[in-house]
Coordinates of C-alpha atoms and ligand atoms in Angstrom, one line a residue:
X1 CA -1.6 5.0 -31.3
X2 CA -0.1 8.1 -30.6
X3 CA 3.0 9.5 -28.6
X4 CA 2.5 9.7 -25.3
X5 CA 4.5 11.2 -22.4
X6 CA 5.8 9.7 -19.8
X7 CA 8.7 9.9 -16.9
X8 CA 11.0 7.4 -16.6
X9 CA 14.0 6.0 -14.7
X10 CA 17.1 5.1 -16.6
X11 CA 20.2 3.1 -15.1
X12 CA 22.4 5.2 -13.3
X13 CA 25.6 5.7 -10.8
X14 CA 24.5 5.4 -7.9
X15 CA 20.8 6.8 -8.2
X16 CA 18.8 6.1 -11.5
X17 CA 18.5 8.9 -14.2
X18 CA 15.4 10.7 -14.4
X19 CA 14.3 11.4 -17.9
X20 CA 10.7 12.8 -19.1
X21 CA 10.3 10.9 -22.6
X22 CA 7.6 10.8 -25.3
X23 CA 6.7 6.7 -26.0
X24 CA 4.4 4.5 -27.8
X25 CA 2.8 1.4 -26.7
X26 CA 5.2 -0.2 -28.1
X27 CA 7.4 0.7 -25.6
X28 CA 5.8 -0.4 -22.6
X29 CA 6.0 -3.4 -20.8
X30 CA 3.8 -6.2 -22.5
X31 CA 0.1 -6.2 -21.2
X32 CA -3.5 -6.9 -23.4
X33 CA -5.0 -3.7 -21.9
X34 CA -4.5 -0.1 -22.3
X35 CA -5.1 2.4 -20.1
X36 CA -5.1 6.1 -20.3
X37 CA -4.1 7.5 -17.2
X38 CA -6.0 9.9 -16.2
X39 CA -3.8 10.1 -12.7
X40 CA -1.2 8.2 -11.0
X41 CA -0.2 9.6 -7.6
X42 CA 3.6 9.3 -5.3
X43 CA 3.7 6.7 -2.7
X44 CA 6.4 6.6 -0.2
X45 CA 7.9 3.4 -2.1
X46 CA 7.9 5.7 -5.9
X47 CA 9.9 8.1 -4.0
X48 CA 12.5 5.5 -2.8
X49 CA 12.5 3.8 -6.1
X50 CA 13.1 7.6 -7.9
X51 CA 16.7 7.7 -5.8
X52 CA 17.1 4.2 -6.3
X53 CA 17.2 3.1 -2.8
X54 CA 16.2 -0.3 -1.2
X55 CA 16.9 -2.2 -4.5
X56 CA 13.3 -1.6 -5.7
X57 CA 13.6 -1.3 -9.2
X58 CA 16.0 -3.7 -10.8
X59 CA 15.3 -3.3 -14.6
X60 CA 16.0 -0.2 -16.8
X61 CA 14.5 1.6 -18.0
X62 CA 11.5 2.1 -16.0
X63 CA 8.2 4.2 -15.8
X64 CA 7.5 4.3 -11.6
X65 CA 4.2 4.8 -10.0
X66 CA 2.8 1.7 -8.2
X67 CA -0.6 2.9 -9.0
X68 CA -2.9 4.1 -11.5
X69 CA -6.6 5.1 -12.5
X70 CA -7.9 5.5 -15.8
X71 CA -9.9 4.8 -18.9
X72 CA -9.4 1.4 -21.1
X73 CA -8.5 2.4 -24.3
X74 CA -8.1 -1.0 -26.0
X75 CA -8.5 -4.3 -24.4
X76 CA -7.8 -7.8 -25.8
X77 CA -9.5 -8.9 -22.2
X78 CA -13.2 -9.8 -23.1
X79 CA -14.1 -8.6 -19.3
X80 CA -13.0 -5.3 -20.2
X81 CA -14.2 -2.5 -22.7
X82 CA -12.8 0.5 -23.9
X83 CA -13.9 3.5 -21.7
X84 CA -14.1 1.5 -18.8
X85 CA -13.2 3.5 -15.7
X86 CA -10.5 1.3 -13.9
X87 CA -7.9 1.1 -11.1
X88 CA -4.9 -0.7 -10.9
X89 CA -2.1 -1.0 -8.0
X90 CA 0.7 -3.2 -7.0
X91 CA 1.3 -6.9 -8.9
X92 CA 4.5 -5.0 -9.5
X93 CA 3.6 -2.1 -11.7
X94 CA 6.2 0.9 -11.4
X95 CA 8.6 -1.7 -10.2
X96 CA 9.0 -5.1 -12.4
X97 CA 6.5 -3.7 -14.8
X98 CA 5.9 -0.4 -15.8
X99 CA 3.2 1.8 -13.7
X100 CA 1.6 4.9 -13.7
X101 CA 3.7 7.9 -14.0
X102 CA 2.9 8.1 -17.6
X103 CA -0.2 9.4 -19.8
X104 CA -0.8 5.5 -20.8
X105 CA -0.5 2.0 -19.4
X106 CA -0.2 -1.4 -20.4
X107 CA -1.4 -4.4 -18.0
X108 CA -2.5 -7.5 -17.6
X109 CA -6.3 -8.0 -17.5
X110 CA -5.8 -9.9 -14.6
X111 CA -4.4 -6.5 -12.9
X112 CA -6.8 -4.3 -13.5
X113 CA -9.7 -3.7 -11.4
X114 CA -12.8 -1.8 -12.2
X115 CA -13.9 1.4 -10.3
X116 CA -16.5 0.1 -7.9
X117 CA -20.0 1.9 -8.5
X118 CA -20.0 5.4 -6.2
X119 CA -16.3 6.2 -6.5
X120 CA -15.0 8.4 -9.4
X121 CA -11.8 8.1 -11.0
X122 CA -10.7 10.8 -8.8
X123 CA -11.5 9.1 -5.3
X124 CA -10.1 6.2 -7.2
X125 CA -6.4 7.9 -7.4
X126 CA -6.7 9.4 -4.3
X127 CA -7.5 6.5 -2.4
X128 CA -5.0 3.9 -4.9
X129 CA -2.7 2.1 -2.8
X130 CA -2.3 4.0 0.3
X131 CA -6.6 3.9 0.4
X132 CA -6.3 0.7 0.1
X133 CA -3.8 -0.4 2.6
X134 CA -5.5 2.1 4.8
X135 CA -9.1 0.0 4.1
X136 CA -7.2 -3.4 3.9
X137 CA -5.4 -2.7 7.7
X138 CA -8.9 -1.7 9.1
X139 CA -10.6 -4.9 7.4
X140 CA -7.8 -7.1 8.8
X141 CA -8.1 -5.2 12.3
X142 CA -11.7 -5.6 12.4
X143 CA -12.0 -9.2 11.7
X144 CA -8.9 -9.1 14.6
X145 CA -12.4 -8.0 16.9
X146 CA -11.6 -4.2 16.6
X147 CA -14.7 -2.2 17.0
X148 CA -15.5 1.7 17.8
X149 CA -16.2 0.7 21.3
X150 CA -13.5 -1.1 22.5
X151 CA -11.4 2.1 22.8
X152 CA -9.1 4.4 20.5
X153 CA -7.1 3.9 17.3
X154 CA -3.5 5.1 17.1
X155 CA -2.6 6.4 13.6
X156 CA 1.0 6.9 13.5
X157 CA 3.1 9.0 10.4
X158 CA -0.4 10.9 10.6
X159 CA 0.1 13.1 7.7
X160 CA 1.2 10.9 5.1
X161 CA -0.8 8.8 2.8
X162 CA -2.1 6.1 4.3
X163 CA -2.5 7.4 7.2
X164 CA -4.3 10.5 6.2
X165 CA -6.7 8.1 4.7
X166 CA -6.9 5.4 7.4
X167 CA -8.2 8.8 9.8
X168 CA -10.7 9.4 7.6
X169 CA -12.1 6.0 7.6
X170 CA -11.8 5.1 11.0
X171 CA -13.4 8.3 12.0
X172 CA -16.3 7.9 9.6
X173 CA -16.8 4.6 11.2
X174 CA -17.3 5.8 14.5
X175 CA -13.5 5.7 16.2
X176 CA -12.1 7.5 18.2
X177 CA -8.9 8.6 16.3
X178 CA -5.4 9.7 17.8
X179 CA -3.2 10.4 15.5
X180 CA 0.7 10.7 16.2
X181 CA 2.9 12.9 14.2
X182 CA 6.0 14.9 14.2
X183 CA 4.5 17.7 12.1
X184 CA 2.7 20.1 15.0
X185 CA 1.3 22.5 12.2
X186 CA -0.7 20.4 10.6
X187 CA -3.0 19.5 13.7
X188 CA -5.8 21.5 11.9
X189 CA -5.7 19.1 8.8
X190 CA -5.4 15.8 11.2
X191 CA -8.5 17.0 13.3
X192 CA -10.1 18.2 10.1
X193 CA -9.9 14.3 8.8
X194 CA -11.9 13.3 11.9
X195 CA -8.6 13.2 14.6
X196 CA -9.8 13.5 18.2
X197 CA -6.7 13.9 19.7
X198 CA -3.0 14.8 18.0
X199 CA -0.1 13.6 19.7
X200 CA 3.6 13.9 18.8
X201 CA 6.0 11.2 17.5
X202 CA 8.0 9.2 20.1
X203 CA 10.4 10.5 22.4
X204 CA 13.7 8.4 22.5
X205 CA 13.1 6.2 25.3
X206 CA 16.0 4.7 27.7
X207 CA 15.4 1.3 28.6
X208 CA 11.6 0.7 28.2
X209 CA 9.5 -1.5 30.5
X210 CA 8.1 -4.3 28.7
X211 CA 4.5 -3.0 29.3
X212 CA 3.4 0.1 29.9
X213 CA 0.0 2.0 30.4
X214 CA -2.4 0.1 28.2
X215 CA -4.0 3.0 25.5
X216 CA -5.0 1.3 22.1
X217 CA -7.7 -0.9 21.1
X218 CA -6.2 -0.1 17.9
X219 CA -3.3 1.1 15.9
X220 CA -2.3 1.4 12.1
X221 CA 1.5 1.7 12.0
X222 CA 3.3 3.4 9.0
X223 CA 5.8 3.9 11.0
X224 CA 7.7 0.7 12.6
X225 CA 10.7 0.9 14.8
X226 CA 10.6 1.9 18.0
X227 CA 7.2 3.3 17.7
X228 CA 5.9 0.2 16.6
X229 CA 7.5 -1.2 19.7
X230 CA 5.9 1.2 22.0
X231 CA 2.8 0.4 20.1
X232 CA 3.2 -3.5 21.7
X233 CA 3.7 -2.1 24.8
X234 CA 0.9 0.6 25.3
X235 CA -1.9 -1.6 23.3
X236 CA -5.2 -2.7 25.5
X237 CA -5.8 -6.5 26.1
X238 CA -6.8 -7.8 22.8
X239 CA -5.9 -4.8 21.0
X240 CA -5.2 -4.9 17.1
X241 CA -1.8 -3.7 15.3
X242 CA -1.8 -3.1 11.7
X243 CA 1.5 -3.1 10.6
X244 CA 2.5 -2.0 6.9
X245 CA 4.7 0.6 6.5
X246 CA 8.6 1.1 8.4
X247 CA 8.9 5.0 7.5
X248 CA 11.2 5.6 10.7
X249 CA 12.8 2.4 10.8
X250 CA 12.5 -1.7 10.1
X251 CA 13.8 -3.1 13.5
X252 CA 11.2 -4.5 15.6
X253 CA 12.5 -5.0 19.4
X254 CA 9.8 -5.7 22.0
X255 CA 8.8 -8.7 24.3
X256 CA 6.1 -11.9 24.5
X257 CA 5.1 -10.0 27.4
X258 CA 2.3 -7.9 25.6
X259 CA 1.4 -10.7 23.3
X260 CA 1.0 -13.4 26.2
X261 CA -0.4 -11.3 28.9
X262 CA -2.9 -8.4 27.2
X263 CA -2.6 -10.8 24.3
X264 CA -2.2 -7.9 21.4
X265 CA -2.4 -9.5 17.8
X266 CA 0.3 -7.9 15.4
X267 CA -1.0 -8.0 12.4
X268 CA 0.8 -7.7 8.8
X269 CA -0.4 -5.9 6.0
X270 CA 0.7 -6.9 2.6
X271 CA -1.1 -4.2 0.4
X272 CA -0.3 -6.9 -3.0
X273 CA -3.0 -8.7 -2.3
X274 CA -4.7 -11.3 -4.2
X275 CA -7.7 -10.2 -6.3
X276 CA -10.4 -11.3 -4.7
X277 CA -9.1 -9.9 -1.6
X278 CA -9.1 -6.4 -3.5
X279 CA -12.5 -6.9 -4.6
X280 CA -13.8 -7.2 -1.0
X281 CA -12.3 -4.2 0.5
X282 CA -12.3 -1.9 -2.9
X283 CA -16.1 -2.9 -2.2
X284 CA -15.7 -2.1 1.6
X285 CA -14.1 1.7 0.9
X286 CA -16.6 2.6 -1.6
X287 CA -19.9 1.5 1.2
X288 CA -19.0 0.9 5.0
X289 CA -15.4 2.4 4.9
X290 CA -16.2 5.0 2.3
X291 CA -13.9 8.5 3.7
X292 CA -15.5 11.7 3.1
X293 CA -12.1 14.1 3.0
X294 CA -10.6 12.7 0.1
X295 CA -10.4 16.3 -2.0
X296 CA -9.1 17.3 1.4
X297 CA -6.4 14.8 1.3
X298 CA -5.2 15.1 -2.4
X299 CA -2.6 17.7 -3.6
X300 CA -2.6 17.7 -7.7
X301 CA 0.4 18.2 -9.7
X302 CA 1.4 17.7 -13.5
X303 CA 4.0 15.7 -14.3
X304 CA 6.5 17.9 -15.1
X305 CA 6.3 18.6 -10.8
X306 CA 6.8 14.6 -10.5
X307 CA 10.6 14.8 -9.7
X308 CA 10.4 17.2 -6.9
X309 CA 7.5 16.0 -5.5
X310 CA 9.2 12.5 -5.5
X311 CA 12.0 14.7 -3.5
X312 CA 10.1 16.4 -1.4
X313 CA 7.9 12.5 0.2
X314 CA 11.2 11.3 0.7
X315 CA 12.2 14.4 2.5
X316 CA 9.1 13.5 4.4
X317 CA 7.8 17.1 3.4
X318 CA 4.5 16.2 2.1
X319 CA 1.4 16.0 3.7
X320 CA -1.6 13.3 2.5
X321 CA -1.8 12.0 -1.3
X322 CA 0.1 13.7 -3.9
X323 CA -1.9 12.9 -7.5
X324 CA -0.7 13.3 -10.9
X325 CA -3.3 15.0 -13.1
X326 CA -1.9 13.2 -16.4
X327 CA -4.1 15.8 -18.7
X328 CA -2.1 18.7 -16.9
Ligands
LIG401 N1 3.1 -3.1 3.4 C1 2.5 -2.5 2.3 O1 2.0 -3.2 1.4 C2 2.6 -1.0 2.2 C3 1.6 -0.3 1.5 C4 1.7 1.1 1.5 C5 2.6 1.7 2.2 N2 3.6 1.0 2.9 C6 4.6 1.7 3.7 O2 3.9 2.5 4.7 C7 4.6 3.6 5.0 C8 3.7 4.9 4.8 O3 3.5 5.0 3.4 P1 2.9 6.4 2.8 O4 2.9 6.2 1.3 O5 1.7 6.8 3.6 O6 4.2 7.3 3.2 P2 4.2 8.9 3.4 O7 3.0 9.5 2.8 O8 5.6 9.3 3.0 O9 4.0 9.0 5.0 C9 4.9 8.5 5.9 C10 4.7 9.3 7.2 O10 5.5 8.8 8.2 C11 6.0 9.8 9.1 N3 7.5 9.7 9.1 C12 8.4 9.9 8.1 N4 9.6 9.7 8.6 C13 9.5 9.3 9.9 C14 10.5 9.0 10.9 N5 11.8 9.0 10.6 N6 10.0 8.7 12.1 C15 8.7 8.8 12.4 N7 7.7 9.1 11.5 C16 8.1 9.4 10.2 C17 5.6 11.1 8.5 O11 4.4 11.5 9.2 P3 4.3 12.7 10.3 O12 5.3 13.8 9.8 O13 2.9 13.1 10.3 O14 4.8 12.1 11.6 C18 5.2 10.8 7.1 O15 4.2 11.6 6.6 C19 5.9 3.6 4.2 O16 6.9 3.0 4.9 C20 5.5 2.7 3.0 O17 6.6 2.1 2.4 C21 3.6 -0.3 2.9

């Protein structure tokens, strides 16, 4: 097979070294199917890993990207055939296995999931993981008892990712959407995704009451902190929290109070989820949940832009998915 390029993550002082190399299969970590990538795309977690931070990537070298959609070029796998249109995220690709930030993969048939009928490659990598922890959160919330009409959903870190997806979805569903972020320029984008209202992030607060006016029948929560706090505090009785993401901080301090007297459900989201569980809510996103913005959403690079894109999320100056067009 030929040479392929790729961008990878070497050892390094401090942060890893970034390095643009041209590979074989050979090269990659061991897997019975081959994909060619047609794109990967940056998650918040590719940009930590690219700086090295939060002990994410502990092997070197590395190809990042914790998701990927392509075509199989050669499979071992007997439930998969070459020119099969496939998606594959998390099980630890672009982290204990090499992912997508190169022009081919190798996985694991057990990985790799194909593109459910009605989505194309490109929803596929737009959606990847951030679609489907958006999908995933409002699958969990719903079965939590979430529905339109038991009052708003708070999306918080409104532009990024996931939650530029989770809008989408919700407001194709029939929510009503407030979405919460700290970028005031982009409230034409947030309302364009189906965003009723636009709110901005948290003020500091001193000294919090344990419950305050109840808002949210539901909330998806990149965020964490004190704004998931807040979240406890200002949810309606029975409200929902999906909580996945800790983009402004990983403490959690609140009381029982909101969980024993509105009785709010906090609900973790682990977006490696097993395979059948994908299978349910890849199938969910591409009927019920199905978002309608998703060229909207997407801003396509090549991937000689990958390093200062990867710069740029973790400057948090990126708004929605940023895709890696693998041809360009
Ligand atoms: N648990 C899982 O399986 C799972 C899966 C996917 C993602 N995640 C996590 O979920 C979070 C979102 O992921 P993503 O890929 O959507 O990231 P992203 O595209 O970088 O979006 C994060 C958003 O959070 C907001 N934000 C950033 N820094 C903030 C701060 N200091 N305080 C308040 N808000 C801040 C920004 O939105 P505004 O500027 O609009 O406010 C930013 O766009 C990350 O923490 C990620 O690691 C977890």
């Amino acid at each position: 097979m030929h040479k392929f390029k790729s961008f990878r993550l070497l050892a390094g002082e401090g942060a890893p070294i970034r390095q643009f190399a041209e590979l074989s299969v050979d090269d990659l970590s061991p897997g019975n199917v081959v994909i060619q990538v047609a794109f990967s795309s940056i998650n918040y977690k590719d940009a930590l890993a690219s700086k090295g931070l939060n002990g994410i990537i502990r092997a070197w070298p590395r190809i990042g990207g914790i998701d990927l959609a392509g075509t199989v070029l050669e499979s071992a796998d007997g439930r998969f055939q070459s020119g099969d249109e496939v998606v594959v995220h998390g099980f630890g690709i672009g982290v204990e296995h090499d992912g997508g930030h190169a022009q081919v993969a190798r996985v694991p048939g057990d990985w790799v999931l194909p593109i459910p009928k009605g989505l194309s490659l490109f929803d596929a990598a737009v959606l990847g993981a951030a679609g489907f922890t958006a999908a995933y959160s409002l699958h969990l919330m719903e079965l939590n008892g979430l529905e339109p009409d038991r009052g708003p959903v708070l999306v918080d870190g409104a532009t990024g990712g996931v939650a530029s997806v989770a809008i989408d979805m919700l407001a194709q569903r029939g929510y009503q959407v407030t979405a919460m972020s700290g970028k005031a320029d982009e409230i034409p984008y947030l309302k364009s995704l189906g965003a009723s209202i636009v709110i901005g992030r948290l003020a500091p607060q001193d000294k919090p009451k344990p419950l305050e006016k109840a808002q949210w029948a539901g909330a998806v929560d990149s965020v964490g902190g004190a704004t998931l706090a807040w979240l406890t505090r200002t949810m309606l009785p029975g409200g929902v929290i999906a909580s996945f993401g800790n983009a402004g901080g990983a403490e959690l301090e609140t009381t029982v109070l909101p969980f024993i007297l509105r009785g709010i459900r906090l609900l973790g989201v682990n977006a490696n989820a097993s395979m059948p569980v994908r299978q349910i809510v890849w199938n969910k996103i591409a009927n019920e949940y199905r978002p309608k913005n998703l060229a909207q959403i997407a801003r396509v690079i090549g991937l000689d832009e990958l390093p200062s894109y990867l710069d740029r999320t973790l400057a948090g100056q990126i708004r929605g998915r940023t895709l890696i067009d693998m041809s360009k």
